[in-house]
């Protein structure tokens, strides 16, 4: 591959690290915000809802403007907003009369950046002249997992060494990542997603496609399968094993993220000799088994092991669906990637919501909530089978 495009791929990998910083750093500071700014925890946790809500809105709107202003300008804007939002966390709550308003503005700024990164990075990787695009896509998405692990580990070490009261210094350090990567992207080539003289499909053309709706279902189920367990892993560790929040975070979400990243890294390295359909179907079945282990096992240790195995099983779902979409729908373009990102983010929101809702109906029994969410990996396996059958029918 052209060395210039190697630089582009590295910039994309770091782009997902930026998104991991955006999504996973601020939750580490919730209790600090509550104490330092005297803000109720209920208002602070709304910051997560606002973050993902704006990202969903950007997913939807980007289909209309990214092609007009170009991928280079759009990816630079994504990094600028990400950096401004993180920088705002350190200064706006102190400058503005209402600290909560400062936090809201900061979250809104970096949410715009995060939403754009979600839409842009995958198609940029897809457009690079690589030998095996499925491998590249899986490797790309593993960097979100490593970014998640890095944010939690490095932040925890920083707070141990220098104290949680110095969180603003760490925030400014994290700002360096999007700033430097913006300069890397500025000097990197970005290949067109569609062939010269051709045009990407419109949203109207996409929604008329049966294949597109199968992919949307798969993408939604991928996000839901991942987050329905990921969001509750720490709670399982704390309640089931009776450990502290710090240990719970390391034993739950960290183990989940490490194994999810390992799955993506594995396919990124050996994907050329692995059938993607079989790998996704097998992963979906393993995910169903992990859900059963979590929800039906009488042992809290086995339930926690089920959470970790779930991370391994969901690794290929999101990048694999992106790859299948690029291969199945010719010239899907920006609109397709934007809508798939929207479907994935809806799943990320809907999976934990369903698990939490059913748990509430069952007297806060999380196991019953996870058992209800088993429908998501089941539907994903069905989607893989239907898509493969549809492809075989066309080739006959």
Tab-separated table of C-alpha atoms in Angstrom:
chain	number	residue	atom	x	y	z
A	1	UNK	CA	0.000	0.000	0.000
A	2	UNK	CA	1.110	3.560	-0.715
A	3	UNK	CA	3.049	4.902	2.285
A	4	UNK	CA	0.903	8.043	2.313
A	5	UNK	CA	-2.222	5.947	2.851
A	6	UNK	CA	-0.473	4.064	5.659
A	7	UNK	CA	-0.266	7.442	7.377
A	8	UNK	CA	-4.011	7.904	6.754
A	9	UNK	CA	-4.766	4.531	8.340
A	10	UNK	CA	-2.714	5.358	11.437
A	11	UNK	CA	-4.592	8.647	11.741
A	12	UNK	CA	-7.885	6.710	11.570
A	13	UNK	CA	-6.714	4.362	14.329
A	14	UNK	CA	-5.934	7.343	16.566
A	15	UNK	CA	-9.280	8.878	15.564
A	16	UNK	CA	-11.037	6.040	17.374
A	17	UNK	CA	-8.778	6.573	20.380
A	18	UNK	CA	-10.053	10.170	20.392
A	19	UNK	CA	-13.622	8.875	20.424
A	20	UNK	CA	-12.765	6.533	23.304
A	21	UNK	CA	-11.451	9.523	25.271
A	22	UNK	CA	-14.654	11.453	24.556
A	23	UNK	CA	-16.980	8.658	25.656
A	24	UNK	CA	-15.079	7.218	28.611
A	25	UNK	CA	-13.136	9.998	30.353
A	26	UNK	CA	-15.900	12.173	31.802
A	27	UNK	CA	-17.707	9.301	33.642
A	28	UNK	CA	-14.533	8.911	35.725
A	29	UNK	CA	-15.105	12.448	37.041
A	30	UNK	CA	-18.804	12.283	37.959
A	31	UNK	CA	-18.269	12.183	41.718
A	32	UNK	CA	-15.590	14.880	41.440
A	33	UNK	CA	-18.031	17.181	39.625
A	34	UNK	CA	-20.668	16.486	42.272
A	35	UNK	CA	-18.285	17.482	45.083
A	36	UNK	CA	-16.403	20.325	43.402
A	37	UNK	CA	-19.360	22.105	41.802
A	38	UNK	CA	-22.184	20.991	44.130
A	39	UNK	CA	-24.166	19.531	41.212
A	40	UNK	CA	-26.655	16.704	41.904
A	41	UNK	CA	-25.585	13.368	40.481
A	42	UNK	CA	-28.885	13.111	38.585
A	43	UNK	CA	-27.948	16.232	36.582
A	44	UNK	CA	-24.388	15.036	36.054
A	45	UNK	CA	-25.434	11.679	34.620
A	46	UNK	CA	-27.585	13.589	32.123
A	47	UNK	CA	-24.300	14.602	30.484
A	48	UNK	CA	-23.961	11.050	29.094
A	49	UNK	CA	-27.483	11.205	27.639
A	50	UNK	CA	-26.726	14.576	26.044
A	51	UNK	CA	-23.422	13.294	24.665
A	52	UNK	CA	-24.957	10.318	22.881
A	53	UNK	CA	-28.100	12.268	21.927
A	54	UNK	CA	-26.027	14.853	20.050
A	55	UNK	CA	-23.924	12.105	18.490
A	56	UNK	CA	-27.118	10.486	17.183
A	57	UNK	CA	-28.252	13.817	15.735
A	58	UNK	CA	-24.871	14.331	14.045
A	59	UNK	CA	-25.070	10.768	12.627
A	60	UNK	CA	-28.381	11.681	11.018
A	61	UNK	CA	-27.429	15.137	9.745
A	62	UNK	CA	-23.981	14.226	8.432
A	63	UNK	CA	-25.442	12.280	5.519
A	64	UNK	CA	-26.513	15.637	4.099
A	65	UNK	CA	-23.399	17.754	4.531
A	66	UNK	CA	-20.243	15.579	4.615
A	67	UNK	CA	-20.158	15.022	0.845
A	68	UNK	CA	-20.697	18.740	0.255
A	69	UNK	CA	-17.782	19.986	2.363
A	70	UNK	CA	-15.566	16.923	1.818
A	71	UNK	CA	-14.069	14.248	4.038
A	72	UNK	CA	-10.841	16.157	4.754
A	73	UNK	CA	-12.657	19.234	6.071
A	74	UNK	CA	-15.158	17.091	7.994
A	75	UNK	CA	-12.515	14.984	9.781
A	76	UNK	CA	-10.578	18.125	10.745
A	77	UNK	CA	-13.777	19.693	12.119
A	78	UNK	CA	-14.380	16.493	14.124
A	79	UNK	CA	-10.971	16.752	15.788
A	80	UNK	CA	-11.306	20.507	16.413
A	81	UNK	CA	-14.669	20.066	18.168
A	82	UNK	CA	-13.301	17.126	20.161
A	83	UNK	CA	-10.327	19.192	21.346
A	84	UNK	CA	-12.454	22.261	22.138
A	85	UNK	CA	-14.917	20.172	24.154
A	86	UNK	CA	-12.203	18.522	26.232
A	87	UNK	CA	-10.462	21.853	26.764
A	88	UNK	CA	-13.779	23.381	27.797
A	89	UNK	CA	-14.132	20.799	30.589
A	90	UNK	CA	-11.039	22.235	32.254
A	91	UNK	CA	-11.971	25.916	31.978
A	92	UNK	CA	-15.659	26.655	31.235
A	93	UNK	CA	-17.097	25.452	34.591
A	94	UNK	CA	-14.747	27.922	36.320
A	95	UNK	CA	-15.358	30.819	33.913
A	96	UNK	CA	-19.165	30.673	33.633
A	97	UNK	CA	-21.475	31.660	36.519
A	98	UNK	CA	-23.098	28.212	36.410
A	99	UNK	CA	-20.526	25.363	36.369
A	100	UNK	CA	-23.136	22.947	35.026
A	101	UNK	CA	-23.638	25.179	31.972
A	102	UNK	CA	-19.890	24.974	31.360
A	103	UNK	CA	-20.019	21.182	31.503
A	104	UNK	CA	-23.023	21.095	29.158
A	105	UNK	CA	-21.332	23.316	26.567
A	106	UNK	CA	-18.152	21.239	26.726
A	107	UNK	CA	-20.025	17.956	26.322
A	108	UNK	CA	-22.052	19.377	23.415
A	109	UNK	CA	-18.852	20.464	21.645
A	110	UNK	CA	-17.037	17.160	21.924
A	111	UNK	CA	-20.236	15.217	21.154
A	112	UNK	CA	-20.283	16.901	17.731
A	113	UNK	CA	-16.711	15.717	17.249
A	114	UNK	CA	-17.553	12.204	18.442
A	115	UNK	CA	-20.568	11.920	16.151
A	116	UNK	CA	-18.530	12.999	13.132
A	117	UNK	CA	-15.728	10.572	13.991
A	118	UNK	CA	-18.243	7.724	14.158
A	119	UNK	CA	-19.504	8.566	10.667
A	120	UNK	CA	-16.191	9.430	8.987
A	121	UNK	CA	-13.440	7.129	10.229
A	122	UNK	CA	-14.888	3.826	8.945
A	123	UNK	CA	-15.519	5.032	5.359
A	124	UNK	CA	-12.069	6.662	5.252
A	125	UNK	CA	-10.529	3.287	6.163
A	126	UNK	CA	-12.807	1.595	3.628
A	127	UNK	CA	-11.578	3.959	0.893
A	128	UNK	CA	-7.871	3.255	1.577
A	129	UNK	CA	-6.267	0.925	-1.023
A	130	UNK	CA	-5.735	-2.074	1.285
A	131	UNK	CA	-5.539	-5.741	0.311
A	132	UNK	CA	-8.126	-6.914	2.830
A	133	UNK	CA	-10.645	-4.274	3.882
A	134	UNK	CA	-12.379	-6.534	6.431
A	135	UNK	CA	-9.068	-6.975	8.288
A	136	UNK	CA	-8.418	-3.232	8.236
A	137	UNK	CA	-11.934	-2.462	9.507
A	138	UNK	CA	-11.664	-4.927	12.387
A	139	UNK	CA	-8.210	-3.635	13.330
A	140	UNK	CA	-9.549	-0.067	13.224
A	141	UNK	CA	-12.385	-0.801	15.629
A	142	UNK	CA	-10.029	-2.574	18.033
A	143	UNK	CA	-8.413	0.808	18.667
A	144	UNK	CA	-11.606	2.069	20.291
A	145	UNK	CA	-11.277	-0.785	22.785
A	146	UNK	CA	-7.580	-0.081	23.435
A	147	UNK	CA	-8.431	3.605	23.759
A	148	UNK	CA	-11.095	2.734	26.349
A	149	UNK	CA	-8.629	0.582	28.288
A	150	UNK	CA	-5.945	3.260	28.054
A	151	UNK	CA	-8.223	6.059	29.247
A	152	UNK	CA	-9.306	4.137	32.342
A	153	UNK	CA	-5.853	2.771	33.216
A	154	UNK	CA	-3.819	5.936	32.584
A	155	UNK	CA	-6.394	8.146	34.288
A	156	UNK	CA	-6.480	5.841	37.311
A	157	UNK	CA	-2.660	5.898	37.528
A	158	UNK	CA	-2.605	9.704	37.181
A	159	UNK	CA	-5.189	10.159	39.941
A	160	UNK	CA	-3.232	7.792	42.200
A	161	UNK	CA	0.049	9.645	41.648
A	162	UNK	CA	-1.093	13.260	41.514
A	163	UNK	CA	-4.541	13.242	43.110
A	164	UNK	CA	-8.029	13.521	41.662
A	165	UNK	CA	-7.983	17.281	42.392
A	166	UNK	CA	-5.548	17.701	39.470
A	167	UNK	CA	-8.019	16.283	36.922
A	168	UNK	CA	-7.882	19.506	34.863
A	169	UNK	CA	-4.213	18.914	34.098
A	170	UNK	CA	-5.007	15.403	32.865
A	171	UNK	CA	-7.867	16.794	30.753
A	172	UNK	CA	-5.451	19.192	29.054
A	173	UNK	CA	-3.074	16.272	28.430
A	174	UNK	CA	-5.868	14.330	26.713
A	175	UNK	CA	-6.521	17.385	24.494
A	176	UNK	CA	-3.110	16.813	22.893
A	177	UNK	CA	-4.359	13.611	21.195
A	178	UNK	CA	-7.033	15.190	18.916
A	179	UNK	CA	-4.852	18.267	18.270
A	180	UNK	CA	-1.854	16.226	17.058
A	181	UNK	CA	-4.064	13.829	15.068
A	182	UNK	CA	-5.734	16.775	13.318
A	183	UNK	CA	-2.310	17.802	11.972
A	184	UNK	CA	-1.652	14.213	10.859
A	185	UNK	CA	-4.958	14.100	8.975
A	186	UNK	CA	-4.241	17.512	7.434
A	187	UNK	CA	-1.133	16.077	5.792
A	188	UNK	CA	-2.653	12.706	4.794
A	189	UNK	CA	-4.437	11.810	1.534
A	190	UNK	CA	-8.051	10.651	1.665
A	191	UNK	CA	-9.212	8.504	-1.253
A	192	UNK	CA	-12.750	9.007	-2.626
A	193	UNK	CA	-15.306	6.518	-1.318
A	194	UNK	CA	-16.959	6.108	-4.729
A	195	UNK	CA	-15.312	5.606	-8.109
A	196	UNK	CA	-14.653	8.620	-10.316
A	197	UNK	CA	-17.793	9.659	-12.179
A	198	UNK	CA	-20.029	7.704	-9.808
A	199	UNK	CA	-22.204	9.034	-7.019
A	200	UNK	CA	-23.104	7.647	-3.602
A	201	UNK	CA	-26.637	6.429	-3.009
A	202	UNK	CA	-29.157	8.808	-1.477
A	203	UNK	CA	-31.038	8.066	1.735
A	204	UNK	CA	-34.211	7.451	-0.304
A	205	UNK	CA	-32.410	4.911	-2.497
A	206	UNK	CA	-31.005	3.159	0.555
A	207	UNK	CA	-34.307	2.837	2.429
A	208	UNK	CA	-35.820	1.145	-0.626
A	209	UNK	CA	-33.196	-1.612	-0.365
A	210	UNK	CA	-34.092	-4.804	1.529
A	211	UNK	CA	-30.391	-5.510	2.043
A	212	UNK	CA	-29.937	-2.132	3.722
A	213	UNK	CA	-32.678	-2.856	6.275
A	214	UNK	CA	-31.117	-6.235	7.106
A	215	UNK	CA	-27.805	-4.445	7.695
A	216	UNK	CA	-29.527	-1.798	9.825
A	217	UNK	CA	-31.056	-4.561	11.968
A	218	UNK	CA	-27.644	-6.203	12.314
A	219	UNK	CA	-26.001	-2.888	13.234
A	220	UNK	CA	-28.635	-2.112	15.861
A	221	UNK	CA	-28.259	-5.604	17.321
A	222	UNK	CA	-24.456	-5.256	17.311
A	223	UNK	CA	-24.623	-2.073	19.402
A	224	UNK	CA	-27.295	-3.514	21.705
A	225	UNK	CA	-25.489	-6.851	22.207
A	226	UNK	CA	-22.335	-4.981	23.191
A	227	UNK	CA	-23.737	-2.339	25.515
A	228	UNK	CA	-26.503	-4.356	27.206
A	229	UNK	CA	-23.728	-6.224	29.044
A	230	UNK	CA	-20.934	-3.629	29.006
A	231	UNK	CA	-23.003	-1.030	30.852
A	232	UNK	CA	-23.889	-3.483	33.650
A	233	UNK	CA	-20.542	-5.324	33.977
A	234	UNK	CA	-19.262	-3.114	36.795
A	235	UNK	CA	-22.529	-3.528	38.711
A	236	UNK	CA	-22.259	-7.314	38.417
A	237	UNK	CA	-18.753	-7.193	39.844
A	238	UNK	CA	-19.659	-4.862	42.713
A	239	UNK	CA	-22.923	-6.537	43.757
A	240	UNK	CA	-22.043	-10.132	42.966
A	241	UNK	CA	-18.492	-10.175	44.294
A	242	UNK	CA	-18.799	-7.427	46.895
A	243	UNK	CA	-15.734	-5.524	45.625
A	244	UNK	CA	-15.033	-1.778	45.501
A	245	UNK	CA	-15.999	0.401	42.548
A	246	UNK	CA	-12.352	0.608	41.384
A	247	UNK	CA	-11.930	-3.167	41.440
A	248	UNK	CA	-15.400	-3.572	39.908
A	249	UNK	CA	-14.497	-1.318	36.982
A	250	UNK	CA	-11.289	-3.258	36.363
A	251	UNK	CA	-12.898	-6.691	36.705
A	252	UNK	CA	-16.027	-5.787	34.698
A	253	UNK	CA	-15.811	-3.176	31.916
A	254	UNK	CA	-12.015	-3.407	31.595
A	255	UNK	CA	-12.044	-7.180	31.073
A	256	UNK	CA	-14.920	-6.737	28.616
A	257	UNK	CA	-13.026	-4.069	26.641
A	258	UNK	CA	-9.745	-6.011	26.586
A	259	UNK	CA	-11.391	-9.175	25.221
A	260	UNK	CA	-13.493	-7.198	22.720
A	261	UNK	CA	-10.320	-5.508	21.463
A	262	UNK	CA	-8.515	-8.859	21.335
A	263	UNK	CA	-11.280	-10.312	19.150
A	264	UNK	CA	-11.003	-7.409	16.720
A	265	UNK	CA	-7.206	-7.570	16.733
A	266	UNK	CA	-7.349	-11.323	16.039
A	267	UNK	CA	-9.566	-10.849	12.989
A	268	UNK	CA	-7.469	-7.868	11.930
A	269	UNK	CA	-4.400	-10.139	11.831
A	270	UNK	CA	-5.856	-13.415	10.522
A	271	UNK	CA	-9.024	-12.217	8.756
A	272	UNK	CA	-7.691	-12.990	5.265
A	273	UNK	CA	-8.040	-16.743	5.957
A	274	UNK	CA	-11.329	-16.544	7.917
A	275	UNK	CA	-14.826	-16.502	6.436
A	276	UNK	CA	-16.492	-13.352	7.805
A	277	UNK	CA	-20.018	-14.854	7.717
A	278	UNK	CA	-18.955	-17.889	9.740
A	279	UNK	CA	-16.941	-15.763	12.166
A	280	UNK	CA	-19.876	-13.405	12.770
A	281	UNK	CA	-22.393	-16.251	13.124
A	282	UNK	CA	-20.081	-18.129	15.504
A	283	UNK	CA	-19.521	-14.966	17.522
A	284	UNK	CA	-23.274	-14.397	17.721
A	285	UNK	CA	-23.834	-17.927	19.026
A	286	UNK	CA	-21.021	-17.449	21.579
A	287	UNK	CA	-22.703	-14.191	22.605
A	288	UNK	CA	-26.005	-16.032	23.212
A	289	UNK	CA	-24.161	-18.588	25.361
A	290	UNK	CA	-22.435	-15.810	27.326
A	291	UNK	CA	-25.826	-14.160	27.983
A	292	UNK	CA	-27.162	-17.480	29.273
A	293	UNK	CA	-24.095	-17.859	31.503
A	294	UNK	CA	-24.548	-14.351	32.916
A	295	UNK	CA	-28.277	-14.656	33.552
A	296	UNK	CA	-28.702	-18.301	34.588
A	297	UNK	CA	-25.480	-19.156	36.443
A	298	UNK	CA	-25.865	-19.368	40.248
A	299	UNK	CA	-22.215	-18.354	40.692
A	300	UNK	CA	-21.312	-14.627	40.603
A	301	UNK	CA	-17.820	-15.562	39.384
A	302	UNK	CA	-19.292	-17.467	36.427
A	303	UNK	CA	-21.625	-14.543	35.687
A	304	UNK	CA	-18.639	-12.199	35.631
A	305	UNK	CA	-16.753	-14.651	33.386
A	306	UNK	CA	-19.807	-14.583	31.109
A	307	UNK	CA	-19.478	-10.772	30.912
A	308	UNK	CA	-15.845	-11.110	29.819
A	309	UNK	CA	-16.671	-13.787	27.223
A	310	UNK	CA	-19.436	-11.515	25.937
A	311	UNK	CA	-16.757	-8.895	25.189
A	312	UNK	CA	-14.876	-11.495	23.133
A	313	UNK	CA	-18.047	-12.485	21.251
A	314	UNK	CA	-19.267	-8.994	20.290
A	315	UNK	CA	-15.900	-7.785	18.963
A	316	UNK	CA	-16.532	-8.576	15.291
A	317	UNK	CA	-20.198	-7.546	15.196
A	318	UNK	CA	-19.871	-3.784	14.624
A	319	UNK	CA	-16.842	-3.731	12.230
A	320	UNK	CA	-18.048	-6.904	10.502
A	321	UNK	CA	-21.421	-5.328	9.705
A	322	UNK	CA	-19.676	-2.230	8.319
A	323	UNK	CA	-17.542	-4.463	6.083
A	324	UNK	CA	-20.539	-6.478	4.906
A	325	UNK	CA	-22.406	-3.264	4.099
A	326	UNK	CA	-19.510	-1.945	1.994
A	327	UNK	CA	-19.336	-5.265	0.116
A	328	UNK	CA	-23.123	-5.740	-0.273
A	329	UNK	CA	-24.260	-2.247	-1.309
A	330	UNK	CA	-22.261	-0.739	-4.154
A	331	UNK	CA	-21.704	3.011	-3.795
A	332	UNK	CA	-23.536	3.161	-0.467
A	333	UNK	CA	-21.423	6.232	0.223
A	334	UNK	CA	-21.576	8.591	3.166
A	335	UNK	CA	-25.324	8.197	3.638
A	336	UNK	CA	-25.004	4.450	4.212
A	337	UNK	CA	-22.202	4.784	6.778
A	338	UNK	CA	-24.020	7.628	8.542
A	339	UNK	CA	-27.277	5.664	8.826
A	340	UNK	CA	-25.470	2.510	9.961
A	341	UNK	CA	-23.691	4.550	12.639
A	342	UNK	CA	-27.113	5.866	13.664
A	343	UNK	CA	-28.470	2.312	13.877
A	344	UNK	CA	-25.467	1.190	15.937
A	345	UNK	CA	-25.815	4.099	18.352
A	346	UNK	CA	-29.554	3.417	18.715
A	347	UNK	CA	-28.633	-0.146	19.653
A	348	UNK	CA	-26.044	1.113	22.155
A	349	UNK	CA	-28.815	3.101	23.801
A	350	UNK	CA	-31.621	0.558	23.399
A	351	UNK	CA	-29.771	-2.527	24.649
A	352	UNK	CA	-29.004	-1.217	28.162
A	353	UNK	CA	-32.426	0.461	28.285
A	354	UNK	CA	-34.245	-2.833	27.628
A	355	UNK	CA	-32.054	-4.670	30.150
A	356	UNK	CA	-32.653	-1.970	32.750
A	357	UNK	CA	-36.410	-1.804	32.085
A	358	UNK	CA	-36.925	-5.563	32.416
A	359	UNK	CA	-34.691	-5.612	35.506
A	360	UNK	CA	-36.923	-2.934	37.048
A	361	UNK	CA	-40.032	-4.998	36.359
A	362	UNK	CA	-38.308	-7.989	38.000
A	363	UNK	CA	-37.504	-6.150	41.262
A	364	UNK	CA	-34.102	-4.914	40.048
A	365	UNK	CA	-32.957	-8.391	39.043
A	366	UNK	CA	-30.214	-7.591	36.499
A	367	UNK	CA	-29.964	-11.214	35.418
A	368	UNK	CA	-33.525	-11.178	34.104
A	369	UNK	CA	-32.793	-7.953	32.250
A	370	UNK	CA	-29.751	-9.484	30.548
A	371	UNK	CA	-31.776	-12.589	29.689
A	372	UNK	CA	-34.359	-10.416	27.924
A	373	UNK	CA	-31.606	-8.719	25.894
A	374	UNK	CA	-30.577	-12.109	24.456
A	375	UNK	CA	-32.902	-11.319	21.539
A	376	UNK	CA	-30.235	-8.984	20.102
A	377	UNK	CA	-27.459	-11.530	19.392
A	378	UNK	CA	-30.126	-13.983	18.185
A	379	UNK	CA	-31.445	-11.460	15.646
A	380	UNK	CA	-27.889	-10.674	14.540
A	381	UNK	CA	-27.206	-14.343	13.751
A	382	UNK	CA	-30.492	-14.467	11.808
A	383	UNK	CA	-29.473	-11.323	9.913
A	384	UNK	CA	-26.117	-12.857	8.907
A	385	UNK	CA	-27.910	-15.977	7.636
A	386	UNK	CA	-30.544	-14.019	5.683
A	387	UNK	CA	-27.924	-11.756	4.108
A	388	UNK	CA	-25.793	-14.739	3.088
A	389	UNK	CA	-28.797	-16.533	1.624
A	390	UNK	CA	-29.795	-13.416	-0.295
A	391	UNK	CA	-26.260	-13.122	-1.688
A	392	UNK	CA	-26.213	-16.799	-2.729
A	393	UNK	CA	-29.595	-16.431	-4.442
A	394	UNK	CA	-28.309	-13.492	-6.513
A	395	UNK	CA	-25.191	-15.375	-7.635
A	396	UNK	CA	-27.101	-18.484	-8.732
